Amino acid sequence: MTSCEQPADWTDKTDSRLDALQELSSAMLCTDDIATLSNLMLDCATTITQAERASLMFQFPGKEFCIIAARGFDLDALGDRKVQADKGIAGHVVKTKTPYWIQDIEHNETLRSFRKGYYQTNSFICCPVVPNSVAAGVLNVADKQDRTSFSSADFKLIQMLANQAAAAFDRAFIHGQLKARLAELEDANACIAQMRKMETEFAIRCSHDLRTPLNSIRGAALFLQKNPTLARTEQREFYQIINQDAERMLQTVQTLLTCLHPQDYNRPGNALPVNFRELIENITGQKALRALLAKSSVRLATSLQENPAVLLVDKNRYADLVISILEMAMPYLQQGDVIALKASDNSHARLQVSVPRRLPEPIVSLLRDPGRDTGLENLNLRMRIGTIRKIIDANCWELQADNRMDRFEATILIPQNTRATREKVARRVLSRFADFICELLALNTCSIMVIDPLTNQLTIQGEHGIAPEVVRKTRLELGERIAGKVALEGLPRLVENVETEERTLKLNMPVYSTQSLLSVPIVRHGRVLGVLNLNNKRSGEPFSEADLALAIALGERIATVIEGMLSFSLTDSALKMHLDSLDYLIEAVQNSPRRTPIFGLMRSLAQELRLPERDTQDALYSSLLFDLGLSVINTRITAKKELSAADMTVIRAHPLSSIGLISQFEISDVVRSAILHHHERYDGTGYPAGLRREAIPLISRMLAVVDAYTAMTSERIYRKSMSAKKAMNELIAGAGSFYDPTVVAAFQRVVQGALRDSSDHTPSGNA
């Protein structure tokens, strides 16, 4: 073969690589979902390099790397494997921002010490992925199928892919930030609307409260005016009436002013775990602050230590505090002055605001001691200082304010009680879990109770739809009421009528809008850690045995979080990832169609197939989650009547997106496999793995049949719904090719029984 000749299959390989890259480029234009993008990247990477293993890792708060997508690894590796940033090849690649093409790691002096034995061969490629707006990541490929070393062409292609990934992730993260900001603005608008309603109602009430004393004062003054010769004792009576009613009016006006304040700073805000870098970025990004600095021709300089502290604060409330301090100082600055923000932490998290001018001593004194009469007459300044002190006091922070030789310094200190902070964050995680459960099962009320290891009492650590005062006051002994009995015995309870149930302390509790409730123990390694209580279906229907199976499955997922909370083994970054994951899950459930028909049909099919109790639980639970990945696909794709090849590529990634959404909490390989493979076909022509026959998990085969039937009998944008009989005939025609014949036969009996009995097999739980 001459130098200009190429192997016979060279053109075919080149074409297939170009096709894979073209398919990826087109698909990337159709989605901004990070999980979908990650999986599309890895599919392309393994195709163009013929690699058996690939992973995409990103660096999260706490300097840990986490796998966000993987090929050729166990499902457990997805979202679980963490690597310290200063250890391993991934950390080295990000630190040096250098891509590596290794033909034999044993002969590489730089990376040989990192060898961990994860791979079958000594050759791999590791490229940094460095978007502009997020922390760095790493794209890895290893283990060529033919066990040869990766070529220079493979290396160049992976570098191209890593650069594409950087641009795509940058766009996706920016899109995510915009969505988060939009959600914040929507919440703020809802709060403003609610406040305006409250203001109107309160103003009406105040008008009534003011009318009586005003009439009294007016009457007393008129009487005194018409009777100038009244005795001194009689005059004192009317003066006393005037003074008392005037005092009542002043109190009402003061209350009205407090109510009309644009922010209620007397309560701590919506605290979330954030680090100092995020806080400072939020402060400096505020439009009000940028306008303030521009108006005064003053600059802001920030400095931050290398490892910023993680705090549990409301970042918007914190920004309000810093901006209020700057607004207070701004009149005393001169053009060209530089304000310094310095963040550090030791025993306390410290943010120092340093202004290059001394402030008047009455201002500094009032900041230090709000109860002191400093003689400050400027009402605007007094109100601003009052706002600063309200934020400080409501959040139990500390403010140090001093004039130095040539400058003013204000330092905000937040105690770094790691244990207390993690407890608060863990409680927030459990509350978000309760929000997720209510959204998933269409409930109005849910509580997660944990056994206090010191007092052995049950307390509410996570809730949805329960008043704060009830949360604070509720402490149950083991064996007390329904939840206490469930915790003591370790057995679930399905209560049909709470008003006739023994051990119910208060029968007609307003918290119950329905009389049915569920209470299941939260168990980990045979130890009862707490109780999950479910109440008040939005449909008003009672709970069923199927709902009980779901509640038990959900309790098992919650148990891992509570175990980590009680042992303090959950890191700050892990807790934050839990919160982010739950936020994505809740949004996905809200955006996905209700799974009611599928849930009910899966329950009937499981009964027909005589599945064991454990498998039935997994099947029902999977039926609620298996298509969540579709919710992250842009609606401009899902609303199309005809899909392009790129659209289909994005849609085919949705099982992996579903896995990514639940990976932070999912403990069952059975559930993950069932969701991952529900689009496999019985003849091996499905995706994502092309599994055949019994190699496809049974629950996946069940989901494929039930999902197809439900889709055919439902109205779609691009077609009308089929009749039950016609849809069943389509399933029978596909048995042996698309669907498992045994499952189709069992499902046929389910449908025929439903038609014969004219009964509705939808679940009672509107899940």
PDB file of N, CA, C and O in Angstrom, residues 597-625:
ATOM      1  N   PRO A 597     -53.314   7.450  34.411  1.00  0.00           N
ATOM      2  CA  PRO A 597     -53.693   6.221  33.693  1.00  0.00           C
ATOM      3  C   PRO A 597     -52.605   5.160  33.751  1.00  0.00           C
ATOM      4  O   PRO A 597     -52.893   3.974  33.939  1.00  0.00           O
ATOM      5  N   ILE A 598     -51.344   5.565  33.551  1.00  0.00           N
ATOM      6  CA  ILE A 598     -50.242   4.596  33.549  1.00  0.00           C
ATOM      7  C   ILE A 598     -50.111   3.945  34.915  1.00  0.00           C
ATOM      8  O   ILE A 598     -49.926   2.727  35.024  1.00  0.00           O
ATOM      9  N   PHE A 599     -50.221   4.733  35.966  1.00  0.00           N
ATOM     10  CA  PHE A 599     -50.109   4.201  37.324  1.00  0.00           C
ATOM     11  C   PHE A 599     -51.168   3.125  37.567  1.00  0.00           C
ATOM     12  O   PHE A 599     -50.873   2.019  38.035  1.00  0.00           O
ATOM     13  N   GLY A 600     -52.410   3.425  37.216  1.00  0.00           N
ATOM     14  CA  GLY A 600     -53.489   2.470  37.448  1.00  0.00           C
ATOM     15  C   GLY A 600     -53.335   1.210  36.631  1.00  0.00           C
ATOM     16  O   GLY A 600     -53.550   0.090  37.120  1.00  0.00           O
ATOM     17  N   LEU A 601     -52.935   1.354  35.364  1.00  0.00           N
ATOM     18  CA  LEU A 601     -52.762   0.185  34.507  1.00  0.00           C
ATOM     19  C   LEU A 601     -51.562  -0.657  34.948  1.00  0.00           C
ATOM     20  O   LEU A 601     -51.602  -1.894  34.873  1.00  0.00           O
ATOM     21  N   MET A 602     -50.504   0.000  35.408  1.00  0.00           N
ATOM     22  CA  MET A 602     -49.343  -0.745  35.919  1.00  0.00           C
ATOM     23  C   MET A 602     -49.733  -1.537  37.165  1.00  0.00           C
ATOM     24  O   MET A 602     -49.285  -2.680  37.358  1.00  0.00           O
ATOM     25  N   ARG A 603     -50.568  -0.957  37.998  1.00  0.00           N
ATOM     26  CA  ARG A 603     -51.019  -1.666  39.197  1.00  0.00           C
ATOM     27  C   ARG A 603     -51.807  -2.920  38.813  1.00  0.00           C
ATOM     28  O   ARG A 603     -51.566  -4.017  39.342  1.00  0.00           O
ATOM     29  N   SER A 604     -52.706  -2.773  37.849  1.00  0.00           N
ATOM     30  CA  SER A 604     -53.509  -3.923  37.413  1.00  0.00           C
ATOM     31  C   SER A 604     -52.647  -4.972  36.721  1.00  0.00           C
ATOM     32  O   SER A 604     -52.838  -6.181  36.914  1.00  0.00           O
ATOM     33  N   LEU A 605     -51.671  -4.512  35.922  1.00  0.00           N
ATOM     34  CA  LEU A 605     -50.796  -5.446  35.214  1.00  0.00           C
ATOM     35  C   LEU A 605     -49.902  -6.207  36.193  1.00  0.00           C
ATOM     36  O   LEU A 605     -49.675  -7.417  36.030  1.00  0.00           O
ATOM     37  N   ALA A 606     -49.412  -5.516  37.214  1.00  0.00           N
ATOM     38  CA  ALA A 606     -48.592  -6.185  38.229  1.00  0.00           C
ATOM     39  C   ALA A 606     -49.393  -7.265  38.943  1.00  0.00           C
ATOM     40  O   ALA A 606     -48.874  -8.356  39.236  1.00  0.00           O
ATOM     41  N   GLN A 607     -50.660  -6.968  39.218  1.00  0.00           N
ATOM     42  CA  GLN A 607     -51.523  -7.971  39.856  1.00  0.00           C
ATOM     43  C   GLN A 607     -51.753  -9.161  38.927  1.00  0.00           C
ATOM     44  O   GLN A 607     -51.721 -10.319  39.353  1.00  0.00           O
ATOM     45  N   GLU A 608     -51.967  -8.872  37.651  1.00  0.00           N
ATOM     46  CA  GLU A 608     -52.214  -9.944  36.680  1.00  0.00           C
ATOM     47  C   GLU A 608     -50.983 -10.842  36.516  1.00  0.00           C
ATOM     48  O   GLU A 608     -51.106 -12.058  36.339  1.00  0.00           O
ATOM     49  N   LEU A 609     -49.796 -10.232  36.572  1.00  0.00           N
ATOM     50  CA  LEU A 609     -48.555 -10.995  36.436  1.00  0.00           C
ATOM     51  C   LEU A 609     -48.115 -11.617  37.764  1.00  0.00           C
ATOM     52  O   LEU A 609     -47.098 -12.305  37.813  1.00  0.00           O
ATOM     53  N   ARG A 610     -48.874 -11.333  38.819  1.00  0.00           N
ATOM     54  CA  ARG A 610     -48.593 -11.849  40.161  1.00  0.00           C
ATOM     55  C   ARG A 610     -47.163 -11.510  40.618  1.00  0.00           C
ATOM     56  O   ARG A 610     -46.408 -12.369  41.078  1.00  0.00           O
ATOM     57  N   LEU A 611     -46.806 -10.255  40.460  1.00  0.00           N
ATOM     58  CA  LEU A 611     -45.485  -9.816  40.900  1.00  0.00           C
ATOM     59  C   LEU A 611     -45.399  -9.845  42.422  1.00  0.00           C
ATOM     60  O   LEU A 611     -46.384  -9.539  43.112  1.00  0.00           O
ATOM     61  N   PRO A 612     -44.234 -10.168  42.979  1.00  0.00           N
ATOM     62  CA  PRO A 612     -44.047 -10.067  44.426  1.00  0.00           C
ATOM     63  C   PRO A 612     -44.239  -8.620  44.896  1.00  0.00           C
ATOM     64  O   PRO A 612     -44.159  -7.670  44.101  1.00  0.00           O
ATOM     65  N   GLU A 613     -44.469  -8.458  46.188  1.00  0.00           N
ATOM     66  CA  GLU A 613     -44.756  -7.128  46.751  1.00  0.00           C
ATOM     67  C   GLU A 613     -43.640  -6.137  46.450  1.00  0.00           C
ATOM     68  O   GLU A 613     -43.893  -4.994  46.090  1.00  0.00           O
ATOM     69  N   ARG A 614     -42.385  -6.564  46.607  1.00  0.00           N
ATOM     70  CA  ARG A 614     -41.258  -5.669  46.372  1.00  0.00           C
ATOM     71  C   ARG A 614     -41.217  -5.201  44.920  1.00  0.00           C
ATOM     72  O   ARG A 614     -40.998  -4.023  44.622  1.00  0.00           O
ATOM     73  N   ASP A 615     -41.420  -6.138  43.984  1.00  0.00           N
ATOM     74  CA  ASP A 615     -41.405  -5.787  42.563  1.00  0.00           C
ATOM     75  C   ASP A 615     -42.586  -4.882  42.206  1.00  0.00           C
ATOM     76  O   ASP A 615     -42.464  -3.995  41.359  1.00  0.00           O
ATOM     77  N   THR A 616     -43.734  -5.112  42.854  1.00  0.00           N
ATOM     78  CA  THR A 616     -44.901  -4.256  42.615  1.00  0.00           C
ATOM     79  C   THR A 616     -44.613  -2.825  43.062  1.00  0.00           C
ATOM     80  O   THR A 616     -44.952  -1.861  42.361  1.00  0.00           O
ATOM     81  N   GLN A 617     -43.977  -2.677  44.219  1.00  0.00           N
ATOM     82  CA  GLN A 617     -43.595  -1.340  44.693  1.00  0.00           C
ATOM     83  C   GLN A 617     -42.695  -0.650  43.675  1.00  0.00           C
ATOM     84  O   GLN A 617     -42.901   0.515  43.331  1.00  0.00           O
ATOM     85  N   ASP A 618     -41.681  -1.375  43.194  1.00  0.00           N
ATOM     86  CA  ASP A 618     -40.748  -0.790  42.226  1.00  0.00           C
ATOM     87  C   ASP A 618     -41.457  -0.433  40.926  1.00  0.00           C
ATOM     88  O   ASP A 618     -41.172   0.610  40.313  1.00  0.00           O
ATOM     89  N   ALA A 619     -42.394  -1.288  40.501  1.00  0.00           N
ATOM     90  CA  ALA A 619     -43.124  -1.026  39.256  1.00  0.00           C
ATOM     91  C   ALA A 619     -43.989   0.225  39.375  1.00  0.00           C
ATOM     92  O   ALA A 619     -44.007   1.079  38.474  1.00  0.00           O
ATOM     93  N   LEU A 620     -44.706   0.359  40.480  1.00  0.00           N
ATOM     94  CA  LEU A 620     -45.571   1.527  40.682  1.00  0.00           C
ATOM     95  C   LEU A 620     -44.747   2.801  40.801  1.00  0.00           C
ATOM     96  O   LEU A 620     -45.087   3.844  40.230  1.00  0.00           O
ATOM     97  N   TYR A 621     -43.661   2.710  41.560  1.00  0.00           N
ATOM     98  CA  TYR A 621     -42.794   3.877  41.746  1.00  0.00           C
ATOM     99  C   TYR A 621     -42.182   4.293  40.403  1.00  0.00           C
ATOM    100  O   TYR A 621     -42.152   5.481  40.063  1.00  0.00           O
ATOM    101  N   SER A 622     -41.709   3.317  39.623  1.00  0.00           N
ATOM    102  CA  SER A 622     -41.111   3.617  38.318  1.00  0.00           C
ATOM    103  C   SER A 622     -42.113   4.265  37.383  1.00  0.00           C
ATOM    104  O   SER A 622     -41.762   5.135  36.570  1.00  0.00           O
ATOM    105  N   SER A 623     -43.386   3.857  37.472  1.00  0.00           N
ATOM    106  CA  SER A 623     -44.404   4.390  36.566  1.00  0.00           C
ATOM    107  C   SER A 623     -44.659   5.879  36.783  1.00  0.00           C
ATOM    108  O   SER A 623     -45.196   6.550  35.901  1.00  0.00           O
ATOM    109  N   LEU A 624     -44.281   6.403  37.937  1.00  0.00           N
ATOM    110  CA  LEU A 624     -44.440   7.836  38.203  1.00  0.00           C
ATOM    111  C   LEU A 624     -43.267   8.658  37.692  1.00  0.00           C
ATOM    112  O   LEU A 624     -43.392   9.865  37.480  1.00  0.00           O
ATOM    113  N   LEU A 625     -42.110   8.009  37.503  1.00  0.00           N
ATOM    114  CA  LEU A 625     -40.882   8.749  37.239  1.00  0.00           C
ATOM    115  C   LEU A 625     -40.281   8.500  35.862  1.00  0.00           C
ATOM    116  O   LEU A 625     -39.415   9.262  35.431  1.00  0.00           O
TER     117      LEU A 625
END
